[in-house]
C-alpha positions as a printed Julia matrix, in Angstrom:
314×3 Matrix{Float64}:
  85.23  107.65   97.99
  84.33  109.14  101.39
  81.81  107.86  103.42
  79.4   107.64  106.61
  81.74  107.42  109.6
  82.81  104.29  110.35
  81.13  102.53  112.94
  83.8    99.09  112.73
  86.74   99.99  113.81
  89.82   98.8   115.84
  89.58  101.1   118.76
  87.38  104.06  119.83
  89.41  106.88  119.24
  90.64  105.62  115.54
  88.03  106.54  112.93
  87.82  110.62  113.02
  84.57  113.07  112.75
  83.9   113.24  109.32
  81.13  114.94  107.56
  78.27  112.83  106.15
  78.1   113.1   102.54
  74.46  112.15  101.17
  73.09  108.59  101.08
  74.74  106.65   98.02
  72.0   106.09   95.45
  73.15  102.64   94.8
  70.45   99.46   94.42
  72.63   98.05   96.59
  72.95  100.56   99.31
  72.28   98.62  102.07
  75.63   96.75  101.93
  77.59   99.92  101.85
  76.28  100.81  105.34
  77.15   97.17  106.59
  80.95   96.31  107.76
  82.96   94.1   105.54
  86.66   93.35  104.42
  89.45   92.84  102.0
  92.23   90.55  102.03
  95.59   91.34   99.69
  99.22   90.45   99.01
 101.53   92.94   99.5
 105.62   91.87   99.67
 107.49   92.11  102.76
 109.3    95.64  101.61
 106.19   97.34  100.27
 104.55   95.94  103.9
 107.02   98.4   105.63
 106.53  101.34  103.14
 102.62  100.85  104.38
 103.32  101.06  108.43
 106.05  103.59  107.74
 108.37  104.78  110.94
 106.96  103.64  114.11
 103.72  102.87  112.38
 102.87  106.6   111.07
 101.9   105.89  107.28
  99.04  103.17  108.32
  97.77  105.31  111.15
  97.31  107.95  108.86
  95.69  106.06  106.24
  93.33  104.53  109.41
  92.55  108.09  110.18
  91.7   109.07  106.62
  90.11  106.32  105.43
  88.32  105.27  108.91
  88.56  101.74  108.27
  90.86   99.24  110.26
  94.09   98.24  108.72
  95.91   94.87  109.64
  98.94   93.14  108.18
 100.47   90.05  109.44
 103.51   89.79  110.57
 107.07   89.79  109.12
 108.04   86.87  107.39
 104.47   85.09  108.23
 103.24   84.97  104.13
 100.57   83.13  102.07
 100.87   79.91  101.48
 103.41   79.74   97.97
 104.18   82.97   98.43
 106.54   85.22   99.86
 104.18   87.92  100.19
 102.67   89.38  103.83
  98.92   89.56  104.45
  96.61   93.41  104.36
  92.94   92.92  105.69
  91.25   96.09  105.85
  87.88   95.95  107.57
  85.18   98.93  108.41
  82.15  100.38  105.72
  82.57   99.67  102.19
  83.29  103.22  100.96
  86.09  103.84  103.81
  87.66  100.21  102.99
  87.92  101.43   99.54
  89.56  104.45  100.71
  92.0   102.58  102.49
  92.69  100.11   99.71
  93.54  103.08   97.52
  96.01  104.94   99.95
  97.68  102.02  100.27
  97.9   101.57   96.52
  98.57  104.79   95.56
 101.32  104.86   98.03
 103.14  101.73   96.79
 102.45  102.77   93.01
 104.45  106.27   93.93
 106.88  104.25   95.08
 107.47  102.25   92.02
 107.54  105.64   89.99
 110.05  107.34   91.85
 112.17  103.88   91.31
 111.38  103.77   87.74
 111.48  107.37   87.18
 107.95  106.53   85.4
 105.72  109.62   84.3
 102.8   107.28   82.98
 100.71  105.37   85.38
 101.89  101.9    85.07
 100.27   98.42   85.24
 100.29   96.98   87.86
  99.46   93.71   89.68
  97.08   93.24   93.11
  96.06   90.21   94.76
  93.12   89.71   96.68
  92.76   86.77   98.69
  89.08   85.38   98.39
  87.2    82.74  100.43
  87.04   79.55   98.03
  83.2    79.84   98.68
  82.71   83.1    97.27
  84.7    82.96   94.17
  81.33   81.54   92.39
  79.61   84.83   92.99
  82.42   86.63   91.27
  82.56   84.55   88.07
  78.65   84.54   87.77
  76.96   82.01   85.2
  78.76   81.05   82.65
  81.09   83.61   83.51
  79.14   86.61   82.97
  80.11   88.92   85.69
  83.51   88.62   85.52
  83.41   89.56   81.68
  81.2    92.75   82.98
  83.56   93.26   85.24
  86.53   93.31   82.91
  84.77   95.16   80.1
  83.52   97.82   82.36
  86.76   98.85   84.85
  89.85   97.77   81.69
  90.93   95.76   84.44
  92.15   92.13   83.79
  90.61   89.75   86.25
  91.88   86.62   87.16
  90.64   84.08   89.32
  93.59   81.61   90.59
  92.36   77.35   90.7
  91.92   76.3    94.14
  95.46   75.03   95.6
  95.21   71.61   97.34
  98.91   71.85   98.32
  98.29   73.37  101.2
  96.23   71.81  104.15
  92.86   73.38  104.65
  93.74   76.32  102.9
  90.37   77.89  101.75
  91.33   80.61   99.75
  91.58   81.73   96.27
  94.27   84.9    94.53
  91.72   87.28   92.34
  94.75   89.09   90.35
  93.81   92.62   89.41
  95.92   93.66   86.54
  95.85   97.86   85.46
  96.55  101.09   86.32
  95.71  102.68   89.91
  92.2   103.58   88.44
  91.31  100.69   86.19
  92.56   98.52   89.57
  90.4   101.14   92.04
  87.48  100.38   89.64
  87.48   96.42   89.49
  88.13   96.34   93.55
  84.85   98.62   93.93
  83.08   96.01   91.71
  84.37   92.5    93.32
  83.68   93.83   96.83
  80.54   95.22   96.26
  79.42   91.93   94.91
  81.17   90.03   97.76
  79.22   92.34  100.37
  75.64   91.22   98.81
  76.29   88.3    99.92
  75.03   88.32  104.09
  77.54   85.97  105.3
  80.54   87.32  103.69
  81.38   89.86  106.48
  80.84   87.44  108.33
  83.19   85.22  107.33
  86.04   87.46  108.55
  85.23   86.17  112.18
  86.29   82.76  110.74
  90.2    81.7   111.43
  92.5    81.51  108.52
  93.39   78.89  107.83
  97.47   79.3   107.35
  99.19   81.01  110.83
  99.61   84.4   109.45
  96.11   85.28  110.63
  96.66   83.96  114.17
  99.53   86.6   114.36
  98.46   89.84  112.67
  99.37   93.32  113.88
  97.13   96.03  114.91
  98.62   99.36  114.89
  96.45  101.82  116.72
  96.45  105.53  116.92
  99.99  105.36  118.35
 101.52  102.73  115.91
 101.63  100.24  118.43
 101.55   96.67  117.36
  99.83   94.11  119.08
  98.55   90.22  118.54
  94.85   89.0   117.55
  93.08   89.25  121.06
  93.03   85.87  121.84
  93.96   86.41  125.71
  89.69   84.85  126.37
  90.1    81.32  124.71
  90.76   78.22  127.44
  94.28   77.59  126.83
  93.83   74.01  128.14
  92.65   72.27  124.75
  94.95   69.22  123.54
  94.69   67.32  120.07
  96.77   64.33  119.21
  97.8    63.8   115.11
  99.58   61.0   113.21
 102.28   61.8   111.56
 104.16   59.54  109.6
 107.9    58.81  110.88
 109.74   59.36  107.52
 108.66   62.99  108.01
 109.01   63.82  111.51
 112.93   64.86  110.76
 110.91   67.96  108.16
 108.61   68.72  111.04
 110.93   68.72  113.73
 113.92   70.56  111.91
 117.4    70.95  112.17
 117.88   71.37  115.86
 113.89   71.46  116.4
 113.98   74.82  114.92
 110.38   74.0   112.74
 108.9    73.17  115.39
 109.96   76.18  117.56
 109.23   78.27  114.56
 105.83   76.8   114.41
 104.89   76.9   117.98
 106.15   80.75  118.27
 103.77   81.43  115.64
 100.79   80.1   116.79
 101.4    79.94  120.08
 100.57   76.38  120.73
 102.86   74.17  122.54
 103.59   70.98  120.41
 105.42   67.86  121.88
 106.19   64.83  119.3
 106.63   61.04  120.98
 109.55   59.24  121.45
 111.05   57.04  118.57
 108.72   53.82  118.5
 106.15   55.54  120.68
 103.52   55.48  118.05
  99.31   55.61  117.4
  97.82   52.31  118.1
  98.11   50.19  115.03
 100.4    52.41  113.12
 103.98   53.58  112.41
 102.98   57.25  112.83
 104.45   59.31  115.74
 101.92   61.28  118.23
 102.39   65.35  117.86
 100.58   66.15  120.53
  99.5    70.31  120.34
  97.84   71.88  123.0
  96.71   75.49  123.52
  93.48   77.27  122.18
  91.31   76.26  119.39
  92.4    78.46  117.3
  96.23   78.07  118.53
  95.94   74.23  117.78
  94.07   74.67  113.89
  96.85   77.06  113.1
  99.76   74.87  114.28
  97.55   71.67  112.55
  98.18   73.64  109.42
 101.36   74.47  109.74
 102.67   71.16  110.32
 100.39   69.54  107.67
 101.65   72.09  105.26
 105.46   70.91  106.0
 104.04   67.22  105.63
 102.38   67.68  102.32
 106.02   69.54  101.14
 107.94   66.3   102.34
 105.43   63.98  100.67
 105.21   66.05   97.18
 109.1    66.24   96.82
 109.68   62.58   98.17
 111.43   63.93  101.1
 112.31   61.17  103.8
C-alpha cells in the first residue's frame, strides 16, 4: 500500500523521499490524492507498544508510512472506555500504511503472548463522526453487507451514545484477521473520503478532552500539545449546574475539577454556596480560556453531571 509522497504531514522533515509508484486506477482516484484521517481505540498498554522507547516505534512507522500519527494522552480515553485515542492523518494509501504497522505490530504482540502460529481474530475500533455513519451503512444497508461479504470482515456499527454530552461519535468494530481487518479499513475509508467534507471534519474539535490534549511525536519522539498557543485566551462562559451535583464536579479535595482544568487547560471557578443563576438553585461554573479550552472543559463537566444524574448520585 505505498503511495505518492505525502504532502499532509506534521512537520517538514517527517514524510521521506519515496518513489512514485503509478497513478491508482481507481474510479475513485481523486480521493486517494486528497488528505484525510482515521480515528481508533487502542488500550493504554498497546498505546505504549506503538510510541515505543522515547517515541522510536511511531517515528518509524511516520517515516514509513508518511502519514502523521497522533495519540492522546495517557489516561485521557473515549468516553465508556478505557481505551486511548490513534488519529492518523496524510494520503489515503500512506494512512493505510500506517494503520497496518500499527496493527501488525500489536497483533505480533498478542502472538508472542499467546504463543499463536495462526493469525488470530481480532477486534479494531474506529471512531466515526455520527454524520457519516449513514454513508457506511448505505440504503437499506447495502454497503455494509458488500462490505462484509467482500473483506470476511464483521462490521459493526455501535447506536449513537447519548450518555455522554455532545459526544458525536460512533465505534465501527472491525472483527478478523490482520488482512480481512486491512481489507474492510481500505473499504470504510475510501467511502468516508468520497465524501468532500469528511477531511474536513478533522479540523473540527472533539468533542470529549482527549483531542484537546493529543501528542505529536516528531522525527525526534518528542511530544508536544495541539497548537493552540494562537486562540485569545480571554473567552469566559458561565453554566448552571445543579447544587446536588457540584460535590461530583468539584471532587474530593477539588481534585475533578483540577483534573478537568489540567486537561483542557481552562481555568474553571464554581460560586459560593447560595450564590446561584438568577431564578434558580443552580451554582455558576464559570470557565474561561479559549474556545476550544472552554467546549472541552463544558464536556467534561457535563459528562460528570450526566454520571451523577443516571446513578442518582447527590
Amino acid at each position: 500500500m505505498e503511495s505518492n509522497e505525502s504532502s499532509y504531514v506534521s512537520s517538514p522533515e517527517l514524510a521521506p523521499k519515496r518513489p512514485s509508484p503509478p497513478p491508482p486506477k481507481s474510479p475513485t482516484s481523486d480521493s486517494l490524492e486528497k488528505p484525510t484521517y482515521i480515528r481508533f481505540l487502542v488500550s493504554n498498554a498497546a498505546a505504549g507498544s506503538v510510541i515505543g522507547k522515547g517515541g522510536s516505534t511511531i517515528t518509524d512507522f511516520q517515516s514509513q508510512s508518511g502519514a502523521r500519527i497522533q495519540l492522546s494522552r495517557n489516561q485521557e480515553f473515549f468516553p465508556g472506555t478505557t481505551d486511548r485515542i490513534i488519529m492518523i492523518s496524510g494520503l489515503i494509501d500512506d494512512v493505510l500504511k500506517a494503520v497496518e504497522l500499527i496493527l501488525s505490530k500489536l497483533l505480533s504482540e498478542i502472538n508472542l503472548e499467546e504463543g499463536n502460529d495462526v493469525d488470530p481474530r481480532t477486534k479494531v475500533r474506529l471512531i466515526v463522526p455520527n454524520s457519516f455513519c449513514g454513508g457506511i451503512i448505505g440504503k437499506g444497508g447495502a454497503t455494509i453487507k458488500s462490505f462484509i461479504e467482500e473483506s470476511q470482515a464483521g462490521i459493526k456499527i455501535s447506536p449513537q451514545d447519548n450518555n455522554y454530552y455532545g459526544l458525536n461519535d460512533r465505534l465501527v468494530t472491525v472483527t478478523g484477521t490482520l488482512e480481512e481487518q486491512m481489507r474492510a479499513v481500505d473499504m470504510i475509508l475510501s467511502k468516508l473520503s468520497e465524501d468532500l467534507h469528511y477531511p474536513q471534519s478533522v479540523n473540527v474539535p472533539f468533542s470529549y478532552a482527549a483531542a484537546y490534549n493529543g501528542v505529536n511525536y516528531g522525527p525526534a519522539g518528542g511530544g508536544g500539545k495541539f497548537q493552540n498557543n494562537k486562540e485569545d485566551r480571554s473567552n469566559s462562559m458561565t453554566i448552571g449546574i445543579a447544587d446536588e451535583h457540584i460535590g461530583l464536579v468539584v471532587g474530593r479535595g477539588g481534585r475533578n475539577i483540577m483534573d478537568i482544568s489540567q486537561a483542557t487547560g481552562a481555568r474553571i471557578k464554581i460560586s459560593d454556596r447560595g450564590d446561584f443563576m438568577s431564578g434558580t438553585t443552580d451554582r455558576k461554573v464559570t470557565i474561561t480560556g479559549s474556545q476550544r479550552a472552554i467546549r472541552a472543559a463544558e464536556t467534561m463537566i457535563m459528562q460528570k453531571v450526566a454520571y451523577a444524574s443516571e446513578k442518582g448520585v447527590n
